[in-house]
XYZ file of C-alpha atoms in Angstrom:
217
model
C 71.079 100.724 57.366
C 69.884 97.368 59.154
C 68.688 94.993 56.581
C 65.483 92.869 57.908
C 65.455 88.832 57.445
C 62.085 88.252 55.270
C 60.463 85.213 54.230
C 57.917 84.760 51.407
C 55.272 82.661 51.337
C 53.889 81.816 47.777
C 49.613 82.375 47.359
C 47.395 81.872 45.181
C 45.094 84.776 45.647
C 47.878 87.713 46.389
C 50.870 85.960 45.377
C 53.847 86.181 47.888
C 53.676 87.691 51.051
C 56.101 88.500 52.962
C 56.856 88.208 56.563
C 59.639 88.939 59.581
C 61.417 86.588 61.557
C 58.780 87.949 64.481
C 55.984 86.807 62.173
C 57.507 83.685 60.755
C 58.068 82.666 64.468
C 54.418 82.935 65.184
C 52.911 81.309 62.023
C 55.491 78.134 63.433
C 53.933 78.246 66.811
C 51.608 75.335 67.293
C 48.820 77.562 68.300
C 49.139 79.281 64.792
C 49.725 75.787 62.817
C 46.416 74.462 64.219
C 44.554 76.388 61.653
C 46.045 74.313 59.135
C 43.713 71.889 60.073
C 40.601 74.289 60.482
C 38.694 74.451 57.005
C 37.552 78.439 56.202
C 34.243 77.095 54.907
C 33.534 74.114 57.449
C 31.585 71.914 55.647
C 31.522 73.267 52.447
C 33.674 70.697 50.523
C 30.781 68.417 50.989
C 29.129 70.714 48.328
C 31.752 72.361 46.359
C 35.187 69.448 46.607
C 37.454 72.478 45.816
C 36.882 74.311 49.188
C 39.196 72.704 50.828
C 41.156 76.044 52.004
C 42.188 76.652 56.160
C 41.916 79.179 58.337
C 45.935 79.484 57.704
C 46.362 80.592 54.641
C 42.783 83.224 55.377
C 45.047 84.851 58.430
C 47.792 85.458 56.177
C 46.168 86.625 53.184
C 44.121 89.139 55.963
C 47.381 90.475 57.109
C 47.966 91.269 53.417
C 45.568 93.233 52.866
C 45.197 95.306 56.154
C 48.943 95.893 55.503
C 48.191 97.617 52.098
C 44.978 99.199 53.098
C 47.295 100.809 55.945
C 49.808 101.730 53.573
C 47.107 103.395 51.485
C 45.453 105.646 54.034
C 48.744 106.419 55.723
C 50.027 107.241 51.812
C 46.938 109.960 51.157
C 46.488 111.384 55.038
C 49.985 111.796 56.467
C 49.993 115.001 57.055
C 46.266 115.106 58.724
C 47.559 111.708 60.973
C 50.462 113.716 62.262
C 48.603 117.285 63.094
C 45.235 115.709 64.504
C 46.555 112.362 66.118
C 50.771 113.123 66.392
C 51.810 110.419 64.720
C 55.559 110.347 63.871
C 57.460 108.015 61.525
C 58.298 105.341 64.687
C 54.307 105.930 65.105
C 53.429 104.556 61.909
C 55.932 101.969 62.020
C 54.519 100.573 65.610
C 50.793 100.481 64.358
C 51.666 98.801 61.512
C 53.137 96.028 62.964
C 50.210 95.886 65.664
C 48.027 95.499 62.429
C 49.981 92.916 60.911
C 50.043 91.005 64.094
C 46.683 91.330 65.272
C 45.463 90.363 61.667
C 47.808 87.520 61.567
C 46.115 86.183 64.696
C 42.325 87.317 64.519
C 40.936 83.825 63.848
C 43.148 81.809 66.023
C 40.781 81.261 68.074
C 38.666 79.303 65.656
C 37.143 75.855 66.891
C 36.864 72.859 64.637
C 34.634 73.574 61.639
C 35.672 77.224 61.855
C 32.007 78.744 62.413
C 29.810 75.450 62.714
C 31.664 74.840 65.646
C 30.789 77.968 67.436
C 27.484 76.575 68.731
C 29.645 74.390 71.193
C 31.522 76.970 72.950
C 31.317 77.280 76.147
C 28.445 80.090 77.901
C 30.198 83.280 79.369
C 29.139 83.503 83.208
C 28.959 87.229 83.419
C 26.397 87.505 80.072
C 24.540 84.334 79.594
C 26.001 84.321 76.214
C 28.070 82.291 73.923
C 31.793 83.043 73.481
C 33.048 83.827 70.173
C 35.805 82.680 67.951
C 36.913 86.298 68.847
C 37.026 86.077 72.694
C 39.199 82.890 72.217
C 41.445 84.656 69.934
C 41.651 87.573 71.946
C 42.502 84.813 75.192
C 44.933 82.905 73.348
C 46.913 85.473 72.123
C 46.980 86.652 76.105
C 47.891 83.361 77.445
C 49.183 81.297 74.909
C 51.110 83.749 72.893
C 52.980 86.113 75.411
C 56.481 84.311 74.826
C 56.362 84.952 71.338
C 55.167 88.329 71.311
C 56.489 90.396 74.065
C 59.998 88.399 74.451
C 60.875 88.261 70.702
C 64.166 89.927 70.215
C 62.402 92.193 67.207
C 59.734 93.334 70.020
C 62.670 95.697 71.332
C 61.937 97.857 68.530
C 58.287 98.487 68.959
C 57.411 97.143 72.939
C 54.085 95.420 71.760
C 51.950 93.569 74.390
C 49.481 91.044 74.160
C 47.231 93.105 76.075
C 47.371 95.698 73.067
C 46.743 93.408 70.502
C 43.852 91.515 72.561
C 42.547 95.099 73.308
C 42.594 95.446 69.635
C 40.515 92.313 68.802
C 37.931 92.831 70.888
C 37.702 96.728 70.268
C 37.956 97.489 73.823
C 38.128 100.862 74.536
C 41.618 100.651 76.311
C 43.477 100.265 73.033
C 42.842 104.071 72.590
C 44.569 105.437 69.340
C 44.577 101.936 67.919
C 40.561 101.314 67.205
C 41.023 104.293 64.651
C 42.461 101.042 62.413
C 40.031 98.362 64.041
C 37.994 98.943 61.042
C 40.336 97.367 58.420
C 39.807 94.129 60.862
C 35.930 94.263 61.300
C 34.322 96.190 58.982
C 32.048 96.710 55.975
C 34.995 96.551 53.533
C 37.453 95.302 55.643
C 40.919 93.065 55.387
C 38.799 90.271 56.569
C 35.955 89.957 54.403
C 38.362 91.354 51.209
C 40.524 88.060 51.431
C 37.958 85.597 52.353
C 35.976 86.694 49.337
C 38.849 86.364 46.772
C 40.102 82.993 48.666
C 36.681 81.580 48.539
C 35.208 82.047 45.099
C 38.781 80.931 43.818
C 38.744 77.687 45.852
C 34.986 76.874 45.187
C 35.118 77.684 41.459
C 32.409 80.581 41.220
C 32.782 84.486 40.108
C 30.466 86.058 42.757
C 32.828 86.828 45.083
C 35.727 88.221 42.760
C 36.229 91.775 42.702
C 39.259 94.394 41.890
C 41.450 94.387 44.846
C 43.859 96.801 43.595
C 40.784 99.180 42.529
C 39.342 99.058 45.626
C 43.035 99.615 47.331
């Protein structure tokens, strides 16, 4: 049995978050490292000085929570997923990996000052509306991270493409079966919200974002 190299990052909210070599190489990429300089809550630290956390650790947290959500769903509904959607063990492993990568990169397109900077984004000539950070995240995955994703040695086991991740992030119908899992990233009870509620309340020093994550899972 092959032993997969792993790395741990200590997170104040979730404890240890584990990455494999592929995920670590993505985290080490300059495109992802820029998230260290983008505050999660824009200018909120002007009022709550503890709000110094960034999109960097939030993205790691979203990947971690989405992984736990996915595992619980598969644990409880494995037979249904096999019978109705044709999942096998390799399918479960591949979609978990794609979900992890998508969650890790879901905020990589955020501008300076997070949401406060979105009003300065360019206008999409096809729609007349401003691009969103989701649009930028999708484009960055496709055009800036292609090599570290598609050509990584560990991807020989999955054959994941940047188009799949991009389609998943945009909610495109071309994502196919993967859309089953999109509510883990964007929904009413998703990993994104699950992380920022705990993380924001922790750093700001308030209680109204606290909840029992283990019970939710």
